[in-house]
PDB file of C-alpha atoms in Angstrom:
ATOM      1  CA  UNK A   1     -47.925   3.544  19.614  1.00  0.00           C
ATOM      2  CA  UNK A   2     -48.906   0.433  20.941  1.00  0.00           C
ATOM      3  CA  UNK A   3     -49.224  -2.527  18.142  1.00  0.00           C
ATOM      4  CA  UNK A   4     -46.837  -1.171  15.733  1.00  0.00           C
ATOM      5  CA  UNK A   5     -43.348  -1.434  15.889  1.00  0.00           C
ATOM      6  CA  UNK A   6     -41.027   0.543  13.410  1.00  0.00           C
ATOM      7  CA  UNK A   7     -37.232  -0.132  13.521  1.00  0.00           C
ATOM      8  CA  UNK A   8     -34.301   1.331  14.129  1.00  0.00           C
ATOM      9  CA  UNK A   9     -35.343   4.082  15.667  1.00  0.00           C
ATOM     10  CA  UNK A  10     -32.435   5.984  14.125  1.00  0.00           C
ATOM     11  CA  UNK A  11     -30.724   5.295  10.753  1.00  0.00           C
ATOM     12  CA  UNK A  12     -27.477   6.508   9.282  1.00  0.00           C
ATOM     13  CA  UNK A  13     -26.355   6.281   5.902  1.00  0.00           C
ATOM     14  CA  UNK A  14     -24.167   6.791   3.209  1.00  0.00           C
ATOM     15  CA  UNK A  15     -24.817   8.883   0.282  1.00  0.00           C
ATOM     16  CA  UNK A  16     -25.271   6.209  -2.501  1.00  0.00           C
ATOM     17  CA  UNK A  17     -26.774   3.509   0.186  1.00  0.00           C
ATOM     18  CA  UNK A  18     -30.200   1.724  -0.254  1.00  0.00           C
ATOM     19  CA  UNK A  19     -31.602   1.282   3.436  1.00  0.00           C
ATOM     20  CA  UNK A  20     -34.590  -0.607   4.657  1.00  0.00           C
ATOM     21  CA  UNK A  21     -36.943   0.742   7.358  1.00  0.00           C
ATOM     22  CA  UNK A  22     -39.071  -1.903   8.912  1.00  0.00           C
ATOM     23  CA  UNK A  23     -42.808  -1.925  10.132  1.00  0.00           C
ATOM     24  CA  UNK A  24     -44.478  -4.876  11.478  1.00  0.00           C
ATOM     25  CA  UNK A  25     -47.970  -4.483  13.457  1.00  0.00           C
ATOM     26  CA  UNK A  26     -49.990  -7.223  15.611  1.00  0.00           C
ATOM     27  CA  UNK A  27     -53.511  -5.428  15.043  1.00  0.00           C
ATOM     28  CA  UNK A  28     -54.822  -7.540  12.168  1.00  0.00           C
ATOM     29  CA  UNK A  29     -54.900  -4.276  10.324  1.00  0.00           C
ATOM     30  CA  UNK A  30     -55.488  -4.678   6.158  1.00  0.00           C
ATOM     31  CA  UNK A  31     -54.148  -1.042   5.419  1.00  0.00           C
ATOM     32  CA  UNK A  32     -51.059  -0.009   5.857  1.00  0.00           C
ATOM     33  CA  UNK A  33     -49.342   3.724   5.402  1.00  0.00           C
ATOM     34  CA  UNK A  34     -45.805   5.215   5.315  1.00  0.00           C
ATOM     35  CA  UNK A  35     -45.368   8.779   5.367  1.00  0.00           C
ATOM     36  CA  UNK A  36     -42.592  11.403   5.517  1.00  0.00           C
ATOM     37  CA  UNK A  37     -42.438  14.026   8.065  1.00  0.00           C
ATOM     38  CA  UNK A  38     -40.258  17.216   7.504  1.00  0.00           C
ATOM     39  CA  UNK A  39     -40.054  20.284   9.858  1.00  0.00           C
ATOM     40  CA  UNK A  40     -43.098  22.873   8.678  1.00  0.00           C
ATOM     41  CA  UNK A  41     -44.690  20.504   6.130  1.00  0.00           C
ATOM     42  CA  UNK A  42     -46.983  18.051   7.861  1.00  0.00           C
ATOM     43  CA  UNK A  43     -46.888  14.700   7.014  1.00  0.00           C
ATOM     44  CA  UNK A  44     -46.962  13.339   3.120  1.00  0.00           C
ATOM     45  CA  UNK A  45     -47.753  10.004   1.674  1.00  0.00           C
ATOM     46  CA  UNK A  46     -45.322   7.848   0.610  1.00  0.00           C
ATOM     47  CA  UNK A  47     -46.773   4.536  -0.479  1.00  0.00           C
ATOM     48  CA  UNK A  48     -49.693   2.619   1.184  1.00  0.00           C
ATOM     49  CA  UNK A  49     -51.188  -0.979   0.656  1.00  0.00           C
ATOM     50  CA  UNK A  50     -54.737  -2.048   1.383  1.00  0.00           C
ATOM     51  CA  UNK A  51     -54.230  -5.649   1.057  1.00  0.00           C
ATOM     52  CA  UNK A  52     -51.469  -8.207   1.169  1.00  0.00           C
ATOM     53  CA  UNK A  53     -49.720  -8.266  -2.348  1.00  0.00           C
ATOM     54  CA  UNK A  54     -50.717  -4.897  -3.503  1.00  0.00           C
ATOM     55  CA  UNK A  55     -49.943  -1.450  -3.016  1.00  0.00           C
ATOM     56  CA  UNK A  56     -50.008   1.782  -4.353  1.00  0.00           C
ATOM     57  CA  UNK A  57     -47.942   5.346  -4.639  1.00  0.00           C
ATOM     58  CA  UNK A  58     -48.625   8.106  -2.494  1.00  0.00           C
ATOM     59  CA  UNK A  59     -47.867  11.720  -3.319  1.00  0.00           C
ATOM     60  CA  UNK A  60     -44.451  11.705  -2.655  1.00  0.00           C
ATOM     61  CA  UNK A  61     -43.546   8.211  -3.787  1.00  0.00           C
ATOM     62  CA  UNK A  62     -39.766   8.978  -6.214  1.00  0.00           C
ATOM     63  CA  UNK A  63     -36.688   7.216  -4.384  1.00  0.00           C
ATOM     64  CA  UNK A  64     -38.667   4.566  -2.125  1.00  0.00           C
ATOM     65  CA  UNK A  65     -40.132   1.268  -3.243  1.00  0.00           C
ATOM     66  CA  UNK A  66     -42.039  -1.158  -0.853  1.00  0.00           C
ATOM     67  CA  UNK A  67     -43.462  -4.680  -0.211  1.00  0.00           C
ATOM     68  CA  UNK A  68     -46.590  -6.307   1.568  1.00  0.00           C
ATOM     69  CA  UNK A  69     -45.905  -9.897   1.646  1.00  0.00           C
ATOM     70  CA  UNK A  70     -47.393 -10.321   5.006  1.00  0.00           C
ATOM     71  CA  UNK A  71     -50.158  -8.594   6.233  1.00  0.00           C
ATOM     72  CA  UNK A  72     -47.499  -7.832   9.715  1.00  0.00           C
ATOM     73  CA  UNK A  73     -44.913  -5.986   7.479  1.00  0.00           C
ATOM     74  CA  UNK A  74     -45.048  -3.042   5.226  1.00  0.00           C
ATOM     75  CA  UNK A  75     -41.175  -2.410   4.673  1.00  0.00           C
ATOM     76  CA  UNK A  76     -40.210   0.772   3.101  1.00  0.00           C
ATOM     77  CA  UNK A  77     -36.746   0.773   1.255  1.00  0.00           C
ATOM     78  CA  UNK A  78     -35.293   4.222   1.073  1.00  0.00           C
ATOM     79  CA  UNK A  79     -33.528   4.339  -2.937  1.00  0.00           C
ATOM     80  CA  UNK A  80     -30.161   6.120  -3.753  1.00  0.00           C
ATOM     81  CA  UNK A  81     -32.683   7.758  -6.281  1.00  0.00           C
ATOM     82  CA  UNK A  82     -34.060   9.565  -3.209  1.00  0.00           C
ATOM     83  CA  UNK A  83     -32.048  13.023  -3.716  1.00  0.00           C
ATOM     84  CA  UNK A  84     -33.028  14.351   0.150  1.00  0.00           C
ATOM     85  CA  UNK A  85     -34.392  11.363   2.399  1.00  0.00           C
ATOM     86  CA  UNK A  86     -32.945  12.884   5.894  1.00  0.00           C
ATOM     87  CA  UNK A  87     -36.408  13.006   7.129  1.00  0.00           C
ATOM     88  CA  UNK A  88     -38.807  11.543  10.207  1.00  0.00           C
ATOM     89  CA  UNK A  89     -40.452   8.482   8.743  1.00  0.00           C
ATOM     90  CA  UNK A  90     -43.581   7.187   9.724  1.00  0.00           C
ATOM     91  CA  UNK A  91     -46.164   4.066   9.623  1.00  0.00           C
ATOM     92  CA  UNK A  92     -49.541   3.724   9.792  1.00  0.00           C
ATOM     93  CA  UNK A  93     -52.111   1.053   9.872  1.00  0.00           C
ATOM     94  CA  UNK A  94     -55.917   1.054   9.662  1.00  0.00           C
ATOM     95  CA  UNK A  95     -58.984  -1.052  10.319  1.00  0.00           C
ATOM     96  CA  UNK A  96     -61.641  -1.202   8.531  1.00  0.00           C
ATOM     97  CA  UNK A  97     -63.296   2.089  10.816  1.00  0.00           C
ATOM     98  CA  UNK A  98     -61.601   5.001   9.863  1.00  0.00           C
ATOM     99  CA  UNK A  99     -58.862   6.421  12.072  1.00  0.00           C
ATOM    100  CA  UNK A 100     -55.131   5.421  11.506  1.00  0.00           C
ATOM    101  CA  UNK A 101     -52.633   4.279  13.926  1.00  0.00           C
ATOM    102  CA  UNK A 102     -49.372   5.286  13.954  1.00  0.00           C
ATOM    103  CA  UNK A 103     -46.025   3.556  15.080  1.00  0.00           C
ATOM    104  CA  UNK A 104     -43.060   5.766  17.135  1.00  0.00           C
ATOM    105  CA  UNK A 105     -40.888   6.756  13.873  1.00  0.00           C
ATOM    106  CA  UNK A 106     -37.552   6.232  12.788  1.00  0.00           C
ATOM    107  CA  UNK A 107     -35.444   9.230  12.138  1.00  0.00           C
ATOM    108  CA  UNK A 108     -33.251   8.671   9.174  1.00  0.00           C
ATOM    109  CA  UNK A 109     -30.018  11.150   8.639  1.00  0.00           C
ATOM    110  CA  UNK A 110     -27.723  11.237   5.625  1.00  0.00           C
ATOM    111  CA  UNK A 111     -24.184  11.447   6.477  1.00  0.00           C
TER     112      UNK A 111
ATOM    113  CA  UNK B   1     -58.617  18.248  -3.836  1.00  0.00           C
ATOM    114  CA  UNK B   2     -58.788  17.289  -0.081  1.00  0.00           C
ATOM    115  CA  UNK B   3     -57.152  19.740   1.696  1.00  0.00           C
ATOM    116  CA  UNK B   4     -57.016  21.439   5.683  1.00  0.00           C
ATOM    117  CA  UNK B   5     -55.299  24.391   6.996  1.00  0.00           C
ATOM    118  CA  UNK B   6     -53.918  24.632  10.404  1.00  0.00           C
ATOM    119  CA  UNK B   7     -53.783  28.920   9.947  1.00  0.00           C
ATOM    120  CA  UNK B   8     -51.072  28.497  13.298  1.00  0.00           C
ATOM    121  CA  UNK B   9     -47.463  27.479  13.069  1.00  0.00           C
ATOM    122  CA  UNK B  10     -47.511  28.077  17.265  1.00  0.00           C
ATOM    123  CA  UNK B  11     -50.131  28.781  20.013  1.00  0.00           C
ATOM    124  CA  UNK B  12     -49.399  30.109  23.672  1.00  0.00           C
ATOM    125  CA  UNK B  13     -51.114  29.277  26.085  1.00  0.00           C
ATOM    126  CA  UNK B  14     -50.734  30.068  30.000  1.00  0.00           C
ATOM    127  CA  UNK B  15     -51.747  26.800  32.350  1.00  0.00           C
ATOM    128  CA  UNK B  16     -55.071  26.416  33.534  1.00  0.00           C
ATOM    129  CA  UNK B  17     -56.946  28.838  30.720  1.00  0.00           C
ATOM    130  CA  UNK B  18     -58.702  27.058  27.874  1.00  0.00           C
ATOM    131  CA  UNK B  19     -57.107  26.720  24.772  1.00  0.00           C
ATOM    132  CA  UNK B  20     -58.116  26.150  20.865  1.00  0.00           C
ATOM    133  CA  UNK B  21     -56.133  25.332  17.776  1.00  0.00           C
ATOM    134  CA  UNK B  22     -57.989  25.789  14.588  1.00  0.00           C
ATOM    135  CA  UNK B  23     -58.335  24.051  11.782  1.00  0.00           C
ATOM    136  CA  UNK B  24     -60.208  24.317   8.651  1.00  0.00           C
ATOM    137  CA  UNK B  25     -60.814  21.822   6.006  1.00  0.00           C
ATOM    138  CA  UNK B  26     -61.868  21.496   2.374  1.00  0.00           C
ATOM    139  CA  UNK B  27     -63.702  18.204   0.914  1.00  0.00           C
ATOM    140  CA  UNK B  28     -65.793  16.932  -1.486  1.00  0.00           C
ATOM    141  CA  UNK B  29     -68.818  15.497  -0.309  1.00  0.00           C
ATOM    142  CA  UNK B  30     -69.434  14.851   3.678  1.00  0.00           C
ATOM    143  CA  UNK B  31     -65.994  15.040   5.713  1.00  0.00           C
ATOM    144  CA  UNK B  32     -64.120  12.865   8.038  1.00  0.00           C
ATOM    145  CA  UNK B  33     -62.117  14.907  10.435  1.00  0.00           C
ATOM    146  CA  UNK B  34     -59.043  13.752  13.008  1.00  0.00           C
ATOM    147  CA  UNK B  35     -56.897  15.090  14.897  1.00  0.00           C
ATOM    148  CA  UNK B  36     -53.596  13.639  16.173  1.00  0.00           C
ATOM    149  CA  UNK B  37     -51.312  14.596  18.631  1.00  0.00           C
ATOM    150  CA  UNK B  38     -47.248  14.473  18.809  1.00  0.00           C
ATOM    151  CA  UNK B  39     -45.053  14.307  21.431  1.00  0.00           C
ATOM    152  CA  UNK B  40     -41.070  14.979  20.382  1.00  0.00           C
ATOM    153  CA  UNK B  41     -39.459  12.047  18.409  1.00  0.00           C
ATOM    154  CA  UNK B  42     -42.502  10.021  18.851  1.00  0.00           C
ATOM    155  CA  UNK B  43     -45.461   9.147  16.691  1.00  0.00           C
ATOM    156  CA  UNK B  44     -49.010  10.740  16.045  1.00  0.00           C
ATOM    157  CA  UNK B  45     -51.546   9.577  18.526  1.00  0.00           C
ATOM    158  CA  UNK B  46     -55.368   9.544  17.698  1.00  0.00           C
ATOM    159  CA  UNK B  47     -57.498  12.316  19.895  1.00  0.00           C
ATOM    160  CA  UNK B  48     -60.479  12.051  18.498  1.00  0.00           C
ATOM    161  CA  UNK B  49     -63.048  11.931  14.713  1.00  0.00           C
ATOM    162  CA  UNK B  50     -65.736  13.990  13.721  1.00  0.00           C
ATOM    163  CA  UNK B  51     -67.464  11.132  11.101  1.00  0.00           C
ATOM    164  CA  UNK B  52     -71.280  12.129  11.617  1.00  0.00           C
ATOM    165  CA  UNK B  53     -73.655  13.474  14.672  1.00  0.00           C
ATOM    166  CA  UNK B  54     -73.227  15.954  17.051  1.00  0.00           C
ATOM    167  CA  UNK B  55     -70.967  18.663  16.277  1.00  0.00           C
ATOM    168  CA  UNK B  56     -69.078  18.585  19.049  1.00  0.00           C
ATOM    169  CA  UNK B  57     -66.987  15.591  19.617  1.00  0.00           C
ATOM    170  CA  UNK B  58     -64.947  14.505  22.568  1.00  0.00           C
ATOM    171  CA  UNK B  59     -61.668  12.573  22.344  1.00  0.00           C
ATOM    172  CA  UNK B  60     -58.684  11.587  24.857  1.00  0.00           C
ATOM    173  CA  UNK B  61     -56.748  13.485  27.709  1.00  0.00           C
ATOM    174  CA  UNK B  62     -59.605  16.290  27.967  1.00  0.00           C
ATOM    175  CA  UNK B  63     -59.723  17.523  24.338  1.00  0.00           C
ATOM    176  CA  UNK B  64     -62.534  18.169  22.694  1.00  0.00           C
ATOM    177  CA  UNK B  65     -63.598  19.898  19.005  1.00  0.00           C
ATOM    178  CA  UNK B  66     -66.428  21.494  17.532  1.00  0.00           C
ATOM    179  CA  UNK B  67     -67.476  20.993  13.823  1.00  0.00           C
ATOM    180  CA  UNK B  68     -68.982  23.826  11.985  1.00  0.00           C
ATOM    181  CA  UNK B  69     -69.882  23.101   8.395  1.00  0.00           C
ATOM    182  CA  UNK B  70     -70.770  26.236   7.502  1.00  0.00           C
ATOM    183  CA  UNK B  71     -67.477  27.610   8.202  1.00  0.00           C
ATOM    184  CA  UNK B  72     -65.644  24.218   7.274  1.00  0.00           C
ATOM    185  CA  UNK B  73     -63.637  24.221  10.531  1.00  0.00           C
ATOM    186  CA  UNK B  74     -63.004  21.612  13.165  1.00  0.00           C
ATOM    187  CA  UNK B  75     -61.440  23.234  16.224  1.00  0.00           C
ATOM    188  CA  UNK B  76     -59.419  21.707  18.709  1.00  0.00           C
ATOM    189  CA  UNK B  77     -60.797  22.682  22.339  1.00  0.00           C
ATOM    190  CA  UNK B  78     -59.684  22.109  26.172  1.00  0.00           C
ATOM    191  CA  UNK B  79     -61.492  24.209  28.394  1.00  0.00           C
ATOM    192  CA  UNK B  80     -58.257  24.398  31.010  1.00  0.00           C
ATOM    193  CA  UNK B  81     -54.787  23.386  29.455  1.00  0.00           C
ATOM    194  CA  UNK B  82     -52.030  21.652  31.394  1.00  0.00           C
ATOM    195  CA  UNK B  83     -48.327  21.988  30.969  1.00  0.00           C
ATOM    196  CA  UNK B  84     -48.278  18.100  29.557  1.00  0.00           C
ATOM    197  CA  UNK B  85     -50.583  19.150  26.237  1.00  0.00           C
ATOM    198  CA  UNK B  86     -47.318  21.079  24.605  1.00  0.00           C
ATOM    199  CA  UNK B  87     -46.560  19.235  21.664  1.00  0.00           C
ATOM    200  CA  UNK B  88     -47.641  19.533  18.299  1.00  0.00           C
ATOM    201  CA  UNK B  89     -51.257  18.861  16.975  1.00  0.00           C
ATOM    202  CA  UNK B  90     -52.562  17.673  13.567  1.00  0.00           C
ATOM    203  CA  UNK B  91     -55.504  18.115  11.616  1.00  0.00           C
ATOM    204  CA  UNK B  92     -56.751  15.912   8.927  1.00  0.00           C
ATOM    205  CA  UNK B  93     -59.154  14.765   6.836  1.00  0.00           C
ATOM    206  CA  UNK B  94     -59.979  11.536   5.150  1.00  0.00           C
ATOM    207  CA  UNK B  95     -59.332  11.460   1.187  1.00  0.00           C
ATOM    208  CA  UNK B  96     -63.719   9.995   0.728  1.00  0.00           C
ATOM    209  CA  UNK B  97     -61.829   8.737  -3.325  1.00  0.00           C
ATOM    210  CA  UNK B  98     -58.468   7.302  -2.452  1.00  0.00           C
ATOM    211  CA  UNK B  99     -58.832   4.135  -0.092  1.00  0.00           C
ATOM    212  CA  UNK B 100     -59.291   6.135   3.374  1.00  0.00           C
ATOM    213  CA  UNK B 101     -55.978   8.085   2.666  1.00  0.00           C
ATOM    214  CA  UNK B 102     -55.565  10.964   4.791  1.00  0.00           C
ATOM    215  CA  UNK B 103     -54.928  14.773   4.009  1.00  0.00           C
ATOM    216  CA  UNK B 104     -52.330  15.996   7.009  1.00  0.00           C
ATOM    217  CA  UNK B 105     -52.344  19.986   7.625  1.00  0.00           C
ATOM    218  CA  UNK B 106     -48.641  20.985   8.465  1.00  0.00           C
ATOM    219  CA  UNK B 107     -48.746  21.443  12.263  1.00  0.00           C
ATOM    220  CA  UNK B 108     -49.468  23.506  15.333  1.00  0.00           C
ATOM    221  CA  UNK B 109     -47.260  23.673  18.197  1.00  0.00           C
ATOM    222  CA  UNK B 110     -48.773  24.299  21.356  1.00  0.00           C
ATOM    223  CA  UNK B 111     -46.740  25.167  24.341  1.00  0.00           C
ATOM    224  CA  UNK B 112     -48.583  25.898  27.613  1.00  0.00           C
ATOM    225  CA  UNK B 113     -46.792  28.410  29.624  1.00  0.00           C
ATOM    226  CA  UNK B 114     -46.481  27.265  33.651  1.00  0.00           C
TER     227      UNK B 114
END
């Protein structure tokens, strides 16, 4: 895990609520990932960013928006759009080889 | 599309005999292969890449896997497993058309029996 930090580590919230989930990293990465992980179904791509100021939708990008104003921080905002986002959230980052590295998680509930 | 299987939701294993958790893959042109291991509540960590070379790769903790192209698989190997390896294992490959994204396979758990 080392080099990227996600927090919390748990989230709670509110039907209705918008909640942020942060990522920062200390790797000098470019790339940047966030993906959803759900009992049975792997992981799937939310959003990811290649370069400061610019990212791009992943497969499973409806209810979550994002930002990359800093190459540190990818912060994922989880939408009251998103219908089911109880889920295991995760973020990546990449150098320029190819293998991604992931931070520990944060496990987001709907009460 | 980019796609891998992981044909195993679980794999037993008794301590001390080797063990293997398959997956195969399907890619357009040459593929990059990973696989990533998770411990509970935690996140994936690298094992090791098949990019180009030898077929058989070696990663972290003991692990090992052997690329076959003809078959399209990339096996996960250990030749004797250890009570610490249960946890769950990913296969993926790299998307070679959409900015290094990677193509996840849906999990095996491996539990190694004392």
């Amino acid at each position: 895990d080392g080099g990227i930090t996600q927090s919390p580590k748990y989230l709670f919230r509110k039907e209705g609520q918008n909640v942020t989930l942060s990522c920062e990293q200390n790797l000098n990465h470019d790339a940047m990932y966030w993906y959803r992980q759900d009992p049975g179904q792997g992981l799937r791509l939310i959003y990811y960013s290649q370069i400061v100021n610019d990212f791009q939708k992943g497969d499973i990008a409806e209810g979550y928006s994002v930002s990359r104003e800093k190459k540190e921080s990818f912060p994922l905002t989880v939408t009251s759009a998103q219908k089911n986002p109880t889920a295991f959230y995760l973020c990546a980052s990449r150098p320029s080889y190819n293998e991604q590295f992931f931070g520990p998680g944060t496990r987001l509930t709907v009460l | 599309a980019q796609s891998v299987a992981q044909p195993e939701d679980q794999v037993n294993v008794a301590e001390g005999n080797p063990l293997t958790v398959k997956c195969t893959y399907s890619v357009s042109g040459n593929p990059y292969l990973f696989w990533y291991v998770q411990y509970p509540n935690r996140g994936l960590q690298f094992l090791l890449k098949y990019i180009t070379g030898d077929n058989l790769v070696k990663g972290s903790y003991g692990f090992e896997a052997e690329f076959n192209k003809s078959q399209t698989s990339f096996h996960l190997k250990k030749p004797s497993a250890l009570v610490s390896d249960s946890a769950l294992y990913f296969c993926a490959v790299r998307d070679p058309f959409g900015a290094n994204n990677l193509f996840f396979g849906t999990g095996t758990r491996l539990t190694v029996i004392p």
